[in-house]
Amino acid sequence: MPDMPESPKLLLPPQSLISGVVKDAVVSLDIGKMSAQAVISSRAVDREFEIVEPEAFSLINYRKNPVVFFNHQQLPFPVGTSESPEKSLSVMVEADRVLATCYFSQVLPEAELIYRLVEEKTIRATSIGFMSLESVRLSDEESQKLGAKWPIYVHKKIDLTEWSWVGVGCNQEAISRHLANGRIGSKQLTPALIKTLEPYRLESPAMVVVPADVGKFPRRKSQSIQSQSVSNPPQPASDIAMPQKPKTPTTTKSADAVPPGATAMQTLYALTRSCLAKVDELMPLNERQEIIEELRSFRKLNREYANGLIERSANLYPDIEFEMELIPDDDDKDDDSDSDDDDADKSDDADDGDKSGDSDDDADDKSDDSDDDAKSDDSDDDEKAIQLLDAITAKILGSAAKLS
């Protein structure tokens, strides 16, 4: 049997650690006391390929400060304690699990809000923070029998430092709804809690605020999409903005669901088209030629990127029908207009040239200098446009990465 790869992190005691998540951990609630009992650890293999044995728990130090956090101090203060009103430690070690009761603070508004999220089952998972004092590595055979792809470490003795309610596996739709409303029930969300909950917002760049003819969901060829209901309809594309609660596109059969990557490609195209629409809106509003040239350069780069997306999307997802179309080169018209102006200028220069040869020589020298300056300006404009496109592309890719 081949040796298993070493785990990315070796557990060498003593070391401060955070265990994997216990999902559906809530056992009971007491609304009057604003408390919740939950499983905080079990013998199951966690996401870090670790097992914390219930008998490994040492509560001597935790008893001195039995704090409960949200997301392991992402909120920088405890939301509760595992000490009862009668001053007894509310942690019970059983044969196959460890139970703890959190008595939420009735002073901190964030604590009450977290309790409401636990009460409505929006948040339902826990995790422990601890110091590993003794651990052993299971053999490759034992680890493989437990279904692990990394060697499993079993903690034989730990010093519990805290436990937390965590957002992993939370109801993202409910979180998104609360963030959109700015409150949970009648209680207003605080800035600290909004910042902590923001990563769990149900955000997907599946729809963007763009012109009406772009930004549609891709769909599988010869398949229809169920009608979508979006609470916030698209607005005129004066800005690029992500929706608060977009829905993931689906087909009539779950097996035919559109891959997230295809939706990401459609979104990149839509965002690029939105940029082009904004550039076209700005073009007639500028009085300086150098600004117009910069907008042209930016438009050209965006157009080439969008057209390239069409080919790449088709190669990656040949069975997906994308709402994309080639963007024509509008700069050709501008070039033709510039060419007509240049022809007229050349005709005038020819007439003037008959009057004075010396003036023509001087004019030619100045024209050469002007051409050199123009080339330099064009180079600077192209560089600025590329930098601006890189910044927007980074923002687009950052939004698309959330689909993964």
mmCIF file of C-alpha atoms in Angstrom:
data_model
loop_
_atom_site.group_PDB
_atom_site.id
_atom_site.type_symbol
_atom_site.label_atom_id
_atom_site.label_comp_id
_atom_site.label_asym_id
_atom_site.label_seq_id
_atom_site.Cartn_x
_atom_site.Cartn_y
_atom_site.Cartn_z
ATOM 1 C CA MET A 1 0.000 0.000 0.000
ATOM 2 C CA PRO A 2 1.507 3.356 -0.999
ATOM 3 C CA ASP A 3 2.280 5.823 1.751
ATOM 4 C CA MET A 4 -0.275 8.563 2.244
ATOM 5 C CA PRO A 5 0.910 12.150 1.736
ATOM 6 C CA GLU A 6 1.823 14.079 4.810
ATOM 7 C CA SER A 7 -0.838 16.432 6.106
ATOM 8 C CA PRO A 8 -0.277 20.142 5.297
ATOM 9 C CA LYS A 9 0.036 20.841 9.017
ATOM 10 C CA LEU A 10 1.613 18.577 11.627
ATOM 11 C CA LEU A 11 0.136 18.802 15.089
ATOM 12 C CA LEU A 12 3.010 19.196 17.484
ATOM 13 C CA PRO A 13 1.871 19.992 21.042
ATOM 14 C CA PRO A 14 1.435 22.434 22.518
ATOM 15 C CA GLN A 15 -0.176 24.336 19.674
ATOM 16 C CA SER A 16 -3.198 26.595 19.469
ATOM 17 C CA LEU A 17 -5.761 25.038 17.165
ATOM 18 C CA ILE A 18 -9.334 25.343 15.956
ATOM 19 C CA SER A 19 -11.308 22.193 15.356
ATOM 20 C CA GLY A 20 -13.600 21.438 12.461
ATOM 21 C CA VAL A 21 -17.251 22.367 12.482
ATOM 22 C CA VAL A 22 -20.055 20.493 14.233
ATOM 23 C CA LYS A 23 -23.076 20.984 11.983
ATOM 24 C CA ASP A 24 -26.678 20.982 13.250
ATOM 25 C CA ALA A 25 -25.202 21.339 16.704
ATOM 26 C CA VAL A 26 -28.130 22.970 18.540
ATOM 27 C CA VAL A 27 -29.763 20.661 21.069
ATOM 28 C CA SER A 28 -32.140 22.971 22.933
ATOM 29 C CA LEU A 29 -33.087 26.613 23.492
ATOM 30 C CA ASP A 30 -34.299 28.530 26.524
ATOM 31 C CA ILE A 31 -35.926 31.749 25.349
ATOM 32 C CA GLY A 32 -36.458 33.032 28.894
ATOM 33 C CA LYS A 33 -32.763 32.766 29.749
ATOM 34 C CA MET A 34 -31.657 33.536 26.172
ATOM 35 C CA SER A 35 -29.482 30.427 26.158
ATOM 36 C CA ALA A 36 -28.764 27.566 23.752
ATOM 37 C CA GLN A 37 -27.260 24.157 24.343
ATOM 38 C CA ALA A 38 -25.187 22.661 21.532
ATOM 39 C CA VAL A 39 -22.754 19.891 20.668
ATOM 40 C CA ILE A 40 -19.318 21.484 20.454
ATOM 41 C CA SER A 41 -17.253 18.362 19.700
ATOM 42 C CA SER A 42 -17.609 14.667 18.847
ATOM 43 C CA ARG A 43 -15.509 11.673 17.843
ATOM 44 C CA ALA A 44 -16.164 12.295 14.155
ATOM 45 C CA VAL A 45 -13.301 13.100 11.776
ATOM 46 C CA ASP A 46 -13.472 16.831 11.097
ATOM 47 C CA ARG A 47 -12.582 18.811 7.999
ATOM 48 C CA GLU A 48 -8.966 19.133 9.162
ATOM 49 C CA PHE A 49 -8.672 15.325 9.362
ATOM 50 C CA GLU A 50 -8.558 15.457 13.125
ATOM 51 C CA ILE A 51 -10.413 13.702 15.914
ATOM 52 C CA VAL A 52 -10.775 15.312 19.328
ATOM 53 C CA GLU A 53 -11.714 12.612 21.800
ATOM 54 C CA PRO A 54 -14.300 13.735 24.364
ATOM 55 C CA GLU A 55 -12.168 12.396 27.221
ATOM 56 C CA ALA A 56 -9.301 14.583 25.980
ATOM 57 C CA PHE A 57 -11.003 17.762 27.220
ATOM 58 C CA SER A 58 -9.343 19.562 30.119
ATOM 59 C CA LEU A 59 -11.653 22.271 31.483
ATOM 60 C CA ILE A 60 -9.492 23.557 34.338
ATOM 61 C CA ASN A 61 -8.401 26.728 32.549
ATOM 62 C CA TYR A 62 -11.633 27.176 30.621
ATOM 63 C CA ARG A 63 -13.536 27.225 33.900
ATOM 64 C CA LYS A 64 -11.652 30.411 34.810
ATOM 65 C CA ASN A 65 -12.941 32.248 31.729
ATOM 66 C CA PRO A 66 -15.687 30.229 29.971
ATOM 67 C CA VAL A 67 -16.175 32.532 26.990
ATOM 68 C CA VAL A 68 -18.213 31.885 23.841
ATOM 69 C CA PHE A 69 -17.417 33.798 20.667
ATOM 70 C CA PHE A 70 -18.855 34.145 17.188
ATOM 71 C CA ASN A 71 -16.498 32.870 14.487
ATOM 72 C CA HIS A 72 -13.527 32.592 16.824
ATOM 73 C CA GLN A 73 -13.240 36.294 17.663
ATOM 74 C CA GLN A 74 -14.131 37.722 14.270
ATOM 75 C CA LEU A 75 -16.409 39.644 16.556
ATOM 76 C CA PRO A 76 -13.672 40.883 18.910
ATOM 77 C CA PHE A 77 -15.681 40.271 22.077
ATOM 78 C CA PRO A 78 -17.541 37.286 23.550
ATOM 79 C CA VAL A 79 -21.241 36.974 22.789
ATOM 80 C CA GLY A 80 -21.870 34.793 25.811
ATOM 81 C CA THR A 81 -20.490 32.475 28.447
ATOM 82 C CA SER A 82 -20.783 28.813 29.356
ATOM 83 C CA GLU A 83 -21.373 29.666 32.965
ATOM 84 C CA SER A 84 -24.916 29.423 34.297
ATOM 85 C CA PRO A 85 -26.592 32.181 36.337
ATOM 86 C CA GLU A 86 -25.819 29.963 39.347
ATOM 87 C CA LYS A 87 -22.086 30.230 38.471
ATOM 88 C CA SER A 88 -21.661 26.577 37.455
ATOM 89 C CA LEU A 89 -19.767 25.527 34.331
ATOM 90 C CA SER A 90 -22.223 24.431 31.648
ATOM 91 C CA VAL A 91 -19.998 21.997 29.747
ATOM 92 C CA MET A 92 -20.777 18.271 29.843
ATOM 93 C CA VAL A 93 -18.429 15.578 28.565
ATOM 94 C CA GLU A 94 -20.308 12.498 27.369
ATOM 95 C CA ALA A 95 -19.100 9.233 25.856
ATOM 96 C CA ASP A 96 -19.185 10.327 22.223
ATOM 97 C CA ARG A 97 -19.659 14.085 22.363
ATOM 98 C CA VAL A 98 -19.204 17.243 24.397
ATOM 99 C CA LEU A 99 -22.185 19.501 25.139
ATOM 100 C CA ALA A 100 -22.057 23.134 26.194
ATOM 101 C CA THR A 101 -24.667 25.773 26.962
ATOM 102 C CA CYS A 102 -24.175 29.354 25.854
ATOM 103 C CA TYR A 103 -25.822 32.017 27.998
ATOM 104 C CA PHE A 104 -25.908 34.976 25.664
ATOM 105 C CA SER A 105 -25.039 38.425 26.973
ATOM 106 C CA GLN A 106 -28.127 40.508 27.633
ATOM 107 C CA VAL A 107 -26.117 43.727 27.457
ATOM 108 C CA LEU A 108 -24.440 43.491 24.068
ATOM 109 C CA PRO A 109 -26.801 44.053 21.108
ATOM 110 C CA GLU A 110 -24.625 41.758 18.948
ATOM 111 C CA ALA A 111 -25.160 38.901 21.413
ATOM 112 C CA GLU A 112 -28.934 39.174 21.198
ATOM 113 C CA LEU A 113 -28.755 39.307 17.407
ATOM 114 C CA ILE A 114 -26.606 36.162 17.272
ATOM 115 C CA TYR A 115 -29.066 34.433 19.594
ATOM 116 C CA ARG A 116 -31.924 35.343 17.230
ATOM 117 C CA LEU A 117 -29.989 33.809 14.352
ATOM 118 C CA VAL A 118 -29.475 30.618 16.391
ATOM 119 C CA GLU A 119 -33.118 30.626 17.445
ATOM 120 C CA GLU A 120 -34.366 30.820 13.851
ATOM 121 C CA LYS A 121 -31.811 28.148 12.832
ATOM 122 C CA THR A 122 -29.980 30.478 10.486
ATOM 123 C CA ILE A 123 -26.798 29.724 12.432
ATOM 124 C CA ARG A 124 -26.587 26.154 13.647
ATOM 125 C CA ALA A 125 -22.914 25.108 13.812
ATOM 126 C CA THR A 126 -20.168 25.246 16.440
ATOM 127 C CA SER A 127 -16.400 24.897 16.639
ATOM 128 C CA ILE A 128 -13.856 24.790 19.451
ATOM 129 C CA GLY A 129 -10.543 26.560 19.995
ATOM 130 C CA PHE A 130 -7.977 24.673 22.047
ATOM 131 C CA MET A 131 -4.343 23.957 22.874
ATOM 132 C CA SER A 132 -3.261 20.490 21.793
ATOM 133 C CA LEU A 133 -1.268 18.904 24.604
ATOM 134 C CA GLU A 134 -1.015 15.369 23.267
ATOM 135 C CA SER A 135 -1.835 13.893 19.869
ATOM 136 C CA VAL A 136 -1.056 10.784 17.841
ATOM 137 C CA ARG A 137 -1.004 10.064 14.120
ATOM 138 C CA LEU A 138 -3.091 7.146 12.903
ATOM 139 C CA SER A 139 -1.488 4.701 10.498
ATOM 140 C CA ASP A 140 -2.180 5.054 6.797
ATOM 141 C CA GLU A 141 -4.393 1.972 6.897
ATOM 142 C CA GLU A 142 -6.444 3.305 9.810
ATOM 143 C CA SER A 143 -6.813 6.716 8.163
ATOM 144 C CA GLN A 144 -7.924 5.206 4.872
ATOM 145 C CA LYS A 145 -10.493 3.035 6.603
ATOM 146 C CA LEU A 146 -12.039 6.216 7.989
ATOM 147 C CA GLY A 147 -12.234 7.640 4.462
ATOM 148 C CA ALA A 148 -9.500 10.251 4.870
ATOM 149 C CA LYS A 149 -7.121 11.318 2.115
ATOM 150 C CA TRP A 150 -4.640 12.701 4.668
ATOM 151 C CA PRO A 151 -3.255 11.066 7.788
ATOM 152 C CA ILE A 152 -5.635 11.547 10.705
ATOM 153 C CA TYR A 153 -4.396 12.991 13.980
ATOM 154 C CA VAL A 154 -6.183 12.082 17.188
ATOM 155 C CA HIS A 155 -5.968 14.558 20.061
ATOM 156 C CA LYS A 156 -5.583 12.677 23.312
ATOM 157 C CA LYS A 157 -5.355 15.710 25.583
ATOM 158 C CA ILE A 158 -6.412 19.293 24.932
ATOM 159 C CA ASP A 159 -6.843 22.501 26.903
ATOM 160 C CA LEU A 160 -10.137 24.113 25.836
ATOM 161 C CA THR A 161 -9.715 27.888 25.409
ATOM 162 C CA GLU A 162 -13.066 28.869 23.856
ATOM 163 C CA TRP A 163 -15.862 27.668 21.639
ATOM 164 C CA SER A 164 -17.751 29.571 19.001
ATOM 165 C CA TRP A 165 -20.933 29.748 17.030
ATOM 166 C CA VAL A 166 -19.805 29.724 13.397
ATOM 167 C CA GLY A 167 -21.329 30.723 10.110
ATOM 168 C CA VAL A 168 -20.193 27.643 8.171
ATOM 169 C CA GLY A 169 -23.268 25.907 6.806
ATOM 170 C CA CYS A 170 -25.527 28.809 7.750
ATOM 171 C CA ASN A 171 -28.719 29.748 5.908
ATOM 172 C CA GLN A 172 -27.239 32.251 3.469
ATOM 173 C CA GLU A 173 -30.612 33.325 2.133
ATOM 174 C CA ALA A 174 -31.686 34.352 5.636
ATOM 175 C CA ILE A 175 -28.363 36.120 6.238
ATOM 176 C CA SER A 176 -28.764 37.996 2.951
ATOM 177 C CA ARG A 177 -32.314 38.980 3.844
ATOM 178 C CA HIS A 178 -31.270 40.318 7.245
ATOM 179 C CA LEU A 179 -28.358 42.254 5.737
ATOM 180 C CA ALA A 180 -30.636 43.742 3.090
ATOM 181 C CA ASN A 181 -33.161 44.796 5.743
ATOM 182 C CA GLY A 182 -30.471 46.031 8.115
ATOM 183 C CA ARG A 183 -32.154 44.279 11.036
ATOM 184 C CA ILE A 184 -33.176 40.955 12.528
ATOM 185 C CA GLY A 185 -36.771 41.203 13.590
ATOM 186 C CA SER A 186 -37.098 44.546 15.340
ATOM 187 C CA LYS A 187 -33.404 44.738 16.259
ATOM 188 C CA GLN A 188 -31.137 46.803 14.040
ATOM 189 C CA LEU A 189 -27.858 45.227 12.915
ATOM 190 C CA THR A 190 -24.727 46.843 14.330
ATOM 191 C CA PRO A 191 -21.760 47.801 12.105
ATOM 192 C CA ALA A 192 -19.561 45.175 13.790
ATOM 193 C CA LEU A 193 -22.058 42.388 13.132
ATOM 194 C CA ILE A 194 -22.699 43.512 9.558
ATOM 195 C CA LYS A 195 -18.968 43.281 8.863
ATOM 196 C CA THR A 196 -18.815 39.798 10.391
ATOM 197 C CA LEU A 197 -21.875 38.479 8.549
ATOM 198 C CA GLU A 198 -20.997 40.014 5.178
ATOM 199 C CA PRO A 199 -18.917 37.015 3.967
ATOM 200 C CA TYR A 200 -22.025 34.815 4.320
ATOM 201 C CA ARG A 201 -24.215 36.967 2.113
ATOM 202 C CA LEU A 202 -25.689 34.952 -0.743
ATOM 203 C CA GLU A 203 -23.722 36.773 -3.411
ATOM 204 C CA SER A 204 -23.280 35.430 -6.892
ATOM 205 C CA PRO A 205 -22.256 37.541 -9.878
ATOM 206 C CA ALA A 206 -24.932 35.788 -11.895
ATOM 207 C CA MET A 207 -26.674 39.073 -12.636
ATOM 208 C CA VAL A 208 -25.298 42.574 -12.934
ATOM 209 C CA VAL A 209 -26.834 45.950 -13.534
ATOM 210 C CA VAL A 210 -26.086 46.316 -17.247
ATOM 211 C CA PRO A 211 -27.955 47.348 -20.402
ATOM 212 C CA ALA A 212 -31.024 45.238 -21.080
ATOM 213 C CA ASP A 213 -29.520 43.339 -24.018
ATOM 214 C CA VAL A 214 -26.617 41.828 -22.070
ATOM 215 C CA GLY A 215 -26.062 39.969 -18.835
ATOM 216 C CA LYS A 216 -28.576 37.190 -19.493
ATOM 217 C CA PHE A 217 -28.035 33.783 -17.961
ATOM 218 C CA PRO A 218 -26.386 31.166 -20.161
ATOM 219 C CA ARG A 219 -28.429 28.024 -20.731
ATOM 220 C CA ARG A 220 -27.808 24.580 -22.042
ATOM 221 C CA LYS A 221 -28.487 24.216 -25.738
ATOM 222 C CA SER A 222 -31.943 22.789 -26.501
ATOM 223 C CA GLN A 223 -32.925 23.308 -22.872
ATOM 224 C CA SER A 224 -35.235 25.889 -21.362
ATOM 225 C CA ILE A 225 -34.688 27.810 -18.167
ATOM 226 C CA GLN A 226 -37.250 28.175 -15.430
ATOM 227 C CA SER A 227 -38.461 31.726 -15.111
ATOM 228 C CA GLN A 228 -36.468 33.746 -12.617
ATOM 229 C CA SER A 229 -37.897 36.088 -10.025
ATOM 230 C CA VAL A 230 -35.512 38.813 -8.959
ATOM 231 C CA SER A 231 -36.525 41.124 -6.154
ATOM 232 C CA ASN A 232 -34.404 44.021 -7.435
ATOM 233 C CA PRO A 233 -35.001 44.567 -11.189
ATOM 234 C CA PRO A 234 -32.083 45.900 -13.258
ATOM 235 C CA GLN A 235 -31.665 49.672 -13.350
ATOM 236 C CA PRO A 236 -30.184 51.821 -16.141
ATOM 237 C CA ALA A 237 -26.487 51.151 -16.495
ATOM 238 C CA SER A 238 -25.010 54.384 -15.177
ATOM 239 C CA ASP A 239 -22.806 52.307 -12.872
ATOM 240 C CA ILE A 240 -21.632 48.733 -12.550
ATOM 241 C CA ALA A 241 -23.225 47.147 -9.485
ATOM 242 C CA MET A 242 -23.791 43.682 -8.136
ATOM 243 C CA PRO A 243 -27.298 42.677 -6.972
ATOM 244 C CA GLN A 244 -28.099 41.981 -3.348
ATOM 245 C CA LYS A 245 -29.844 38.634 -3.794
ATOM 246 C CA PRO A 246 -29.455 37.118 -7.274
ATOM 247 C CA LYS A 247 -30.667 33.584 -7.894
ATOM 248 C CA THR A 248 -28.618 30.855 -9.498
ATOM 249 C CA PRO A 249 -29.916 29.936 -12.982
ATOM 250 C CA THR A 250 -31.329 26.439 -13.256
ATOM 251 C CA THR A 251 -32.842 24.282 -15.940
ATOM 252 C CA THR A 252 -35.924 22.107 -15.752
ATOM 253 C CA LYS A 253 -33.826 19.156 -14.585
ATOM 254 C CA SER A 254 -31.249 19.323 -11.822
ATOM 255 C CA ALA A 255 -28.837 17.273 -13.935
ATOM 256 C CA ASP A 256 -28.907 20.036 -16.533
ATOM 257 C CA ALA A 257 -28.020 22.833 -14.132
ATOM 258 C CA VAL A 258 -25.784 25.469 -15.670
ATOM 259 C CA PRO A 259 -22.207 25.129 -14.324
ATOM 260 C CA PRO A 260 -21.043 28.058 -12.165
ATOM 261 C CA GLY A 261 -18.111 28.574 -14.526
ATOM 262 C CA ALA A 262 -20.457 29.191 -17.445
ATOM 263 C CA THR A 263 -22.353 31.767 -15.412
ATOM 264 C CA ALA A 264 -19.033 33.393 -14.515
ATOM 265 C CA MET A 265 -18.060 33.682 -18.184
ATOM 266 C CA GLN A 266 -21.444 35.205 -19.010
ATOM 267 C CA THR A 267 -20.964 37.672 -16.157
ATOM 268 C CA LEU A 268 -17.498 38.692 -17.364
ATOM 269 C CA TYR A 269 -18.972 39.401 -20.787
ATOM 270 C CA ALA A 270 -21.847 41.380 -19.275
ATOM 271 C CA LEU A 271 -19.543 43.484 -17.138
ATOM 272 C CA THR A 272 -17.319 44.221 -20.125
ATOM 273 C CA ARG A 273 -20.333 45.259 -22.200
ATOM 274 C CA SER A 274 -21.415 47.503 -19.351
ATOM 275 C CA CYS A 275 -18.003 49.182 -19.407
ATOM 276 C CA LEU A 276 -18.353 49.749 -23.134
ATOM 277 C CA ALA A 277 -21.794 51.277 -22.676
ATOM 278 C CA LYS A 278 -20.366 53.674 -20.087
ATOM 279 C CA VAL A 279 -17.517 54.642 -22.415
ATOM 280 C CA ASP A 280 -19.959 55.369 -25.247
ATOM 281 C CA GLU A 281 -21.934 57.515 -22.833
ATOM 282 C CA LEU A 282 -18.844 59.510 -21.872
ATOM 283 C CA MET A 283 -17.418 60.017 -25.367
ATOM 284 C CA PRO A 284 -19.611 62.940 -26.471
ATOM 285 C CA LEU A 285 -19.285 64.652 -23.080
ATOM 286 C CA ASN A 286 -15.542 65.353 -23.324
ATOM 287 C CA GLU A 287 -14.098 68.448 -24.949
ATOM 288 C CA ARG A 288 -10.424 67.446 -24.931
ATOM 289 C CA GLN A 289 -9.079 65.277 -27.729
ATOM 290 C CA GLU A 290 -6.606 63.479 -25.445
ATOM 291 C CA ILE A 291 -9.466 62.314 -23.215
ATOM 292 C CA ILE A 292 -11.400 61.074 -26.219
ATOM 293 C CA GLU A 293 -8.331 59.135 -27.402
ATOM 294 C CA GLU A 294 -7.975 57.547 -23.990
ATOM 295 C CA LEU A 295 -11.607 56.480 -24.057
ATOM 296 C CA ARG A 296 -11.104 55.038 -27.533
ATOM 297 C CA SER A 297 -8.121 53.004 -26.350
ATOM 298 C CA PHE A 298 -10.075 51.694 -23.397
ATOM 299 C CA ARG A 299 -13.035 50.847 -25.619
ATOM 300 C CA LYS A 300 -10.806 48.953 -28.039
ATOM 301 C CA LEU A 301 -9.244 46.852 -25.274
ATOM 302 C CA ASN A 302 -12.659 46.053 -23.776
ATOM 303 C CA ARG A 303 -14.084 45.122 -27.178
ATOM 304 C CA GLU A 304 -11.210 42.742 -27.895
ATOM 305 C CA TYR A 305 -11.558 41.160 -24.447
ATOM 306 C CA ALA A 306 -15.327 40.690 -24.830
ATOM 307 C CA ASN A 307 -15.004 39.161 -28.293
ATOM 308 C CA GLY A 308 -12.283 36.849 -27.016
ATOM 309 C CA LEU A 309 -14.600 35.701 -24.219
ATOM 310 C CA ILE A 310 -17.073 34.437 -26.811
ATOM 311 C CA GLU A 311 -14.537 32.048 -28.324
ATOM 312 C CA ARG A 312 -13.148 30.933 -24.961
ATOM 313 C CA SER A 313 -16.626 30.321 -23.535
ATOM 314 C CA ALA A 314 -17.620 28.212 -26.533
ATOM 315 C CA ASN A 315 -14.458 26.133 -26.214
ATOM 316 C CA LEU A 316 -14.892 25.569 -22.483
ATOM 317 C CA TYR A 317 -18.649 24.877 -22.574
ATOM 318 C CA PRO A 318 -19.641 23.668 -26.062
ATOM 319 C CA ASP A 319 -23.060 22.480 -24.841
ATOM 320 C CA ILE A 320 -23.980 25.829 -23.249
ATOM 321 C CA GLU A 321 -25.815 28.510 -25.198
ATOM 322 C CA PHE A 322 -24.428 31.882 -24.132
ATOM 323 C CA GLU A 323 -26.125 35.251 -24.583
ATOM 324 C CA MET A 324 -23.125 36.799 -26.299
ATOM 325 C CA GLU A 325 -22.569 38.484 -29.620
ATOM 326 C CA LEU A 326 -19.538 39.941 -31.378
ATOM 327 C CA ILE A 327 -19.045 43.646 -30.780
ATOM 328 C CA PRO A 328 -18.333 45.584 -33.995
ATOM 329 C CA ASP A 329 -15.305 47.821 -34.305
ATOM 330 C CA ASP A 330 -16.881 51.270 -33.935
ATOM 331 C CA ASP A 331 -13.453 52.876 -34.127
ATOM 332 C CA ASP A 332 -13.396 52.240 -37.893
ATOM 333 C CA LYS A 333 -15.969 54.997 -38.338
ATOM 334 C CA ASP A 334 -13.850 57.358 -36.286
ATOM 335 C CA ASP A 335 -10.791 56.407 -38.321
ATOM 336 C CA ASP A 336 -12.666 57.098 -41.597
ATOM 337 C CA SER A 337 -13.723 60.490 -40.278
ATOM 338 C CA ASP A 338 -10.177 61.247 -39.226
ATOM 339 C CA SER A 339 -8.964 60.143 -42.659
ATOM 340 C CA ASP A 340 -11.358 62.561 -44.394
ATOM 341 C CA ASP A 341 -10.124 65.367 -42.169
ATOM 342 C CA ASP A 342 -6.533 64.456 -42.952
ATOM 343 C CA ASP A 343 -7.261 64.491 -46.703
ATOM 344 C CA ALA A 344 -8.796 67.942 -46.403
ATOM 345 C CA ASP A 345 -5.809 69.161 -44.421
ATOM 346 C CA LYS A 346 -3.417 67.749 -47.007
ATOM 347 C CA SER A 347 -5.310 69.576 -49.799
ATOM 348 C CA ASP A 348 -5.063 72.852 -47.931
ATOM 349 C CA ASP A 349 -1.392 72.277 -47.218
ATOM 350 C CA ALA A 350 -0.767 71.617 -50.933
ATOM 351 C CA ASP A 351 -2.367 74.939 -51.881
ATOM 352 C CA ASP A 352 -0.354 76.786 -49.273
ATOM 353 C CA GLY A 353 2.788 74.971 -50.351
ATOM 354 C CA ASP A 354 2.705 76.577 -53.785
ATOM 355 C CA LYS A 355 3.116 79.971 -52.130
ATOM 356 C CA SER A 356 6.126 79.289 -49.946
ATOM 357 C CA GLY A 357 8.658 76.442 -50.133
ATOM 358 C CA ASP A 358 10.504 77.567 -47.049
ATOM 359 C CA SER A 359 7.288 77.601 -45.034
ATOM 360 C CA ASP A 360 6.657 74.014 -46.174
ATOM 361 C CA ASP A 361 10.023 72.919 -44.822
ATOM 362 C CA ASP A 362 9.336 74.570 -41.471
ATOM 363 C CA ALA A 363 5.850 73.073 -41.419
ATOM 364 C CA ASP A 364 7.233 69.628 -42.174
ATOM 365 C CA ASP A 365 9.682 69.884 -39.281
ATOM 366 C CA LYS A 366 6.911 70.944 -36.930
ATOM 367 C CA SER A 367 4.671 68.195 -38.293
ATOM 368 C CA ASP A 368 7.366 65.597 -37.586
ATOM 369 C CA ASP A 369 7.752 66.894 -34.033
ATOM 370 C CA SER A 370 3.989 66.884 -33.624
ATOM 371 C CA ASP A 371 3.795 63.302 -34.889
ATOM 372 C CA ASP A 372 6.448 62.219 -32.397
ATOM 373 C CA ASP A 373 4.547 63.922 -29.559
ATOM 374 C CA ALA A 374 1.295 62.351 -30.712
ATOM 375 C CA LYS A 375 2.883 58.901 -30.755
ATOM 376 C CA SER A 376 4.223 59.484 -27.257
ATOM 377 C CA ASP A 377 0.796 60.655 -26.091
ATOM 378 C CA ASP A 378 -0.856 57.636 -27.720
ATOM 379 C CA SER A 379 1.628 55.358 -25.972
ATOM 380 C CA ASP A 380 0.891 57.019 -22.639
ATOM 381 C CA ASP A 381 -2.845 56.773 -23.311
ATOM 382 C CA ASP A 382 -2.556 53.077 -24.167
ATOM 383 C CA GLU A 383 -0.584 52.437 -21.002
ATOM 384 C CA LYS A 384 -3.160 54.253 -18.873
ATOM 385 C CA ALA A 385 -5.993 52.412 -20.595
ATOM 386 C CA ILE A 386 -4.303 49.050 -19.992
ATOM 387 C CA GLN A 387 -3.794 49.901 -16.324
ATOM 388 C CA LEU A 388 -7.437 50.900 -15.996
ATOM 389 C CA LEU A 389 -8.587 47.717 -17.747
ATOM 390 C CA ASP A 390 -6.354 45.618 -15.478
ATOM 391 C CA ALA A 391 -7.989 47.193 -12.439
ATOM 392 C CA ILE A 392 -11.512 46.537 -13.736
ATOM 393 C CA THR A 393 -10.601 42.994 -14.812
ATOM 394 C CA ALA A 394 -9.234 42.285 -11.325
ATOM 395 C CA LYS A 395 -12.518 43.492 -9.835
ATOM 396 C CA ILE A 396 -14.509 41.334 -12.263
ATOM 397 C CA LEU A 397 -12.445 38.226 -11.546
ATOM 398 C CA GLY A 398 -12.733 38.861 -7.812
ATOM 399 C CA SER A 399 -16.523 38.877 -8.102
ATOM 400 C CA ALA A 400 -16.544 35.780 -10.325
ATOM 401 C CA ALA A 401 -14.317 33.871 -7.884
ATOM 402 C CA LYS A 402 -17.124 33.874 -5.336
ATOM 403 C CA LEU A 403 -18.991 31.381 -7.456
ATOM 404 C CA SER A 404 -16.424 28.746 -6.669
#
